[in-house]
């Protein structure tokens, strides 16, 4: 899998080094030029390789989040809504094998989690109260 950093938003795109974070009542807000940021935050290596793309709306994580290992192997993908993880989140080992799958309800509560070792052997399979 390659790091196809397609745009998740039809608005601003900023490198992570251009944004500021502020902790307000336990919530991290992201700003750009003193204003709440709406758009994509892009994390890159010094050579410009994309390592992460995260969507924001009004300073809160909102939308797709994807991260890659150097070289382009997908590391993580998931979605936030108004700062909360929702739906299915997945993480991969550097060899491309699925490492973790977490499911969250619409309020950001854990519903289930599964983990695998680098060879694909299931290590954990747990369901929590929720949906």
PDB file of N, CA, C and O in Angstrom, residues 1 17 35 39 42 47 52 55 57-58 67-68 70 77 80 83 85-86 88 90 98 101 103 107 110 116 123 127-128:
ATOM      1  N   UNK A   1       0.834  -1.166   0.000  1.00  0.00           N
ATOM      2  CA  UNK A   1       0.000   0.000   0.000  1.00  0.00           C
ATOM      3  C   UNK A   1       0.887   1.241   0.000  1.00  0.00           C
ATOM      4  O   UNK A   1       1.865   1.299   0.719  1.00  0.00           O
ATOM      5  N   UNK A  17       4.024  21.461  11.217  1.00  0.00           N
ATOM      6  CA  UNK A  17       4.907  22.446  11.846  1.00  0.00           C
ATOM      7  C   UNK A  17       4.327  23.854  11.805  1.00  0.00           C
ATOM      8  O   UNK A  17       4.795  24.728  12.525  1.00  0.00           O
ATOM      9  N   UNK A  35      -6.412  31.352  14.628  1.00  0.00           N
ATOM     10  CA  UNK A  35      -7.801  30.946  14.393  1.00  0.00           C
ATOM     11  C   UNK A  35      -7.914  29.422  14.462  1.00  0.00           C
ATOM     12  O   UNK A  35      -6.982  28.708  14.103  1.00  0.00           O
ATOM     13  N   UNK A  39      -9.316  21.977   8.079  1.00  0.00           N
ATOM     14  CA  UNK A  39      -8.595  21.496   6.909  1.00  0.00           C
ATOM     15  C   UNK A  39      -7.809  20.247   7.231  1.00  0.00           C
ATOM     16  O   UNK A  39      -8.152  19.516   8.162  1.00  0.00           O
ATOM     17  N   UNK A  42      -0.893  17.927   7.576  1.00  0.00           N
ATOM     18  CA  UNK A  42      -0.037  16.960   6.906  1.00  0.00           C
ATOM     19  C   UNK A  42       1.300  16.892   7.638  1.00  0.00           C
ATOM     20  O   UNK A  42       1.936  17.911   7.864  1.00  0.00           O
ATOM     21  N   UNK A  47      12.422  15.199   3.892  1.00  0.00           N
ATOM     22  CA  UNK A  47      12.497  15.099   2.431  1.00  0.00           C
ATOM     23  C   UNK A  47      11.140  15.272   1.752  1.00  0.00           C
ATOM     24  O   UNK A  47      11.054  15.236   0.528  1.00  0.00           O
ATOM     25  N   UNK A  52       1.609  11.402   7.582  1.00  0.00           N
ATOM     26  CA  UNK A  52       0.301  11.469   8.216  1.00  0.00           C
ATOM     27  C   UNK A  52      -0.555  12.577   7.649  1.00  0.00           C
ATOM     28  O   UNK A  52      -0.040  13.623   7.237  1.00  0.00           O
ATOM     29  N   UNK A  55      -7.693  15.182   9.422  1.00  0.00           N
ATOM     30  CA  UNK A  55      -8.709  16.206   9.183  1.00  0.00           C
ATOM     31  C   UNK A  55      -9.085  16.941  10.456  1.00  0.00           C
ATOM     32  O   UNK A  55      -9.156  16.331  11.531  1.00  0.00           O
ATOM     33  N   UNK A  57     -11.780  20.262  11.953  1.00  0.00           N
ATOM     34  CA  UNK A  57     -12.855  21.224  11.740  1.00  0.00           C
ATOM     35  C   UNK A  57     -12.999  22.043  13.014  1.00  0.00           C
ATOM     36  O   UNK A  57     -13.137  21.479  14.097  1.00  0.00           O
ATOM     37  N   UNK A  58     -12.918  23.338  12.872  1.00  0.00           N
ATOM     38  CA  UNK A  58     -13.035  24.257  14.009  1.00  0.00           C
ATOM     39  C   UNK A  58     -12.069  23.899  15.136  1.00  0.00           C
ATOM     40  O   UNK A  58     -12.408  23.980  16.312  1.00  0.00           O
ATOM     41  N   UNK A  67      -1.950   7.445   8.721  1.00  0.00           N
ATOM     42  CA  UNK A  67      -0.517   7.565   8.961  1.00  0.00           C
ATOM     43  C   UNK A  67       0.183   6.432   8.225  1.00  0.00           C
ATOM     44  O   UNK A  67      -0.379   5.343   8.074  1.00  0.00           O
ATOM     45  N   UNK A  68       1.427   6.702   7.778  1.00  0.00           N
ATOM     46  CA  UNK A  68       2.229   5.726   7.060  1.00  0.00           C
ATOM     47  C   UNK A  68       3.595   5.593   7.718  1.00  0.00           C
ATOM     48  O   UNK A  68       4.111   6.544   8.287  1.00  0.00           O
ATOM     49  N   UNK A  70       7.660   5.257   7.217  1.00  0.00           N
ATOM     50  CA  UNK A  70       8.561   5.704   6.151  1.00  0.00           C
ATOM     51  C   UNK A  70       8.657   4.606   5.089  1.00  0.00           C
ATOM     52  O   UNK A  70       8.766   3.425   5.418  1.00  0.00           O
ATOM     53  N   UNK A  77      -5.305   4.001  10.296  1.00  0.00           N
ATOM     54  CA  UNK A  77      -6.391   4.742   9.675  1.00  0.00           C
ATOM     55  C   UNK A  77      -7.608   4.691  10.573  1.00  0.00           C
ATOM     56  O   UNK A  77      -7.852   3.708  11.261  1.00  0.00           O
ATOM     57  N   UNK A  80     -12.458  10.581  13.083  1.00  0.00           N
ATOM     58  CA  UNK A  80     -12.932  11.297  14.272  1.00  0.00           C
ATOM     59  C   UNK A  80     -14.134  12.153  13.896  1.00  0.00           C
ATOM     60  O   UNK A  80     -14.269  12.577  12.747  1.00  0.00           O
ATOM     61  N   UNK A  83     -13.699  15.646  17.492  1.00  0.00           N
ATOM     62  CA  UNK A  83     -12.650  15.322  18.453  1.00  0.00           C
ATOM     63  C   UNK A  83     -12.698  13.924  19.038  1.00  0.00           C
ATOM     64  O   UNK A  83     -11.828  13.561  19.817  1.00  0.00           O
ATOM     65  N   UNK A  85     -12.872   9.668  18.531  1.00  0.00           N
ATOM     66  CA  UNK A  85     -12.697   8.534  17.628  1.00  0.00           C
ATOM     67  C   UNK A  85     -14.052   7.860  17.466  1.00  0.00           C
ATOM     68  O   UNK A  85     -14.760   7.619  18.448  1.00  0.00           O
ATOM     69  N   UNK A  86     -14.436   7.572  16.220  1.00  0.00           N
ATOM     70  CA  UNK A  86     -15.701   6.887  15.940  1.00  0.00           C
ATOM     71  C   UNK A  86     -15.464   5.803  14.886  1.00  0.00           C
ATOM     72  O   UNK A  86     -14.530   5.884  14.094  1.00  0.00           O
ATOM     73  N   UNK A  88     -14.536   2.334  12.954  1.00  0.00           N
ATOM     74  CA  UNK A  88     -13.429   1.378  12.982  1.00  0.00           C
ATOM     75  C   UNK A  88     -12.091   2.088  12.789  1.00  0.00           C
ATOM     76  O   UNK A  88     -11.922   2.861  11.854  1.00  0.00           O
ATOM     77  N   UNK A  90      -7.918   1.112  12.503  1.00  0.00           N
ATOM     78  CA  UNK A  90      -7.021  -0.014  12.280  1.00  0.00           C
ATOM     79  C   UNK A  90      -5.573   0.457  12.304  1.00  0.00           C
ATOM     80  O   UNK A  90      -5.272   1.550  11.850  1.00  0.00           O
ATOM     81  N   UNK A  98      -2.030  -6.668   9.784  1.00  0.00           N
ATOM     82  CA  UNK A  98      -2.920  -5.959  10.692  1.00  0.00           C
ATOM     83  C   UNK A  98      -2.496  -6.216  12.132  1.00  0.00           C
ATOM     84  O   UNK A  98      -2.271  -7.370  12.525  1.00  0.00           O
ATOM     85  N   UNK A 101      -7.406  -3.644  15.620  1.00  0.00           N
ATOM     86  CA  UNK A 101      -8.648  -3.089  15.098  1.00  0.00           C
ATOM     87  C   UNK A 101      -9.503  -2.711  16.296  1.00  0.00           C
ATOM     88  O   UNK A 101      -9.784  -3.545  17.152  1.00  0.00           O
ATOM     89  N   UNK A 103     -13.073  -0.611  17.558  1.00  0.00           N
ATOM     90  CA  UNK A 103     -14.353  -0.066  17.128  1.00  0.00           C
ATOM     91  C   UNK A 103     -14.877   0.839  18.227  1.00  0.00           C
ATOM     92  O   UNK A 103     -14.861   0.458  19.411  1.00  0.00           O
ATOM     93  N   UNK A 107     -20.275   8.082  20.275  1.00  0.00           N
ATOM     94  CA  UNK A 107     -19.874   8.955  21.384  1.00  0.00           C
ATOM     95  C   UNK A 107     -18.399   8.759  21.742  1.00  0.00           C
ATOM     96  O   UNK A 107     -17.923   9.307  22.726  1.00  0.00           O
ATOM     97  N   UNK A 110     -15.361   2.780  23.529  1.00  0.00           N
ATOM     98  CA  UNK A 110     -14.908   1.494  22.991  1.00  0.00           C
ATOM     99  C   UNK A 110     -16.093   0.555  22.837  1.00  0.00           C
ATOM    100  O   UNK A 110     -16.904   0.409  23.741  1.00  0.00           O
ATOM    101  N   UNK A 116      -3.371  -8.461  16.864  1.00  0.00           N
ATOM    102  CA  UNK A 116      -2.677  -9.585  16.246  1.00  0.00           C
ATOM    103  C   UNK A 116      -1.173  -9.369  16.356  1.00  0.00           C
ATOM    104  O   UNK A 116      -0.704  -8.230  16.380  1.00  0.00           O
ATOM    105  N   UNK A 123      -4.199 -12.171  19.174  1.00  0.00           N
ATOM    106  CA  UNK A 123      -3.725 -12.110  20.553  1.00  0.00           C
ATOM    107  C   UNK A 123      -4.829 -11.703  21.517  1.00  0.00           C
ATOM    108  O   UNK A 123      -4.844 -12.108  22.665  1.00  0.00           O
ATOM    109  N   UNK A 127     -14.898  -7.482  23.516  1.00  0.00           N
ATOM    110  CA  UNK A 127     -16.051  -6.630  23.238  1.00  0.00           C
ATOM    111  C   UNK A 127     -16.454  -5.936  24.535  1.00  0.00           C
ATOM    112  O   UNK A 127     -16.456  -6.550  25.604  1.00  0.00           O
ATOM    113  N   UNK A 128     -16.789  -4.656  24.416  1.00  0.00           N
ATOM    114  CA  UNK A 128     -17.182  -3.843  25.568  1.00  0.00           C
ATOM    115  C   UNK A 128     -18.660  -3.498  25.452  1.00  0.00           C
ATOM    116  O   UNK A 128     -19.253  -3.646  24.377  1.00  0.00           O
TER     117      UNK A 128
END
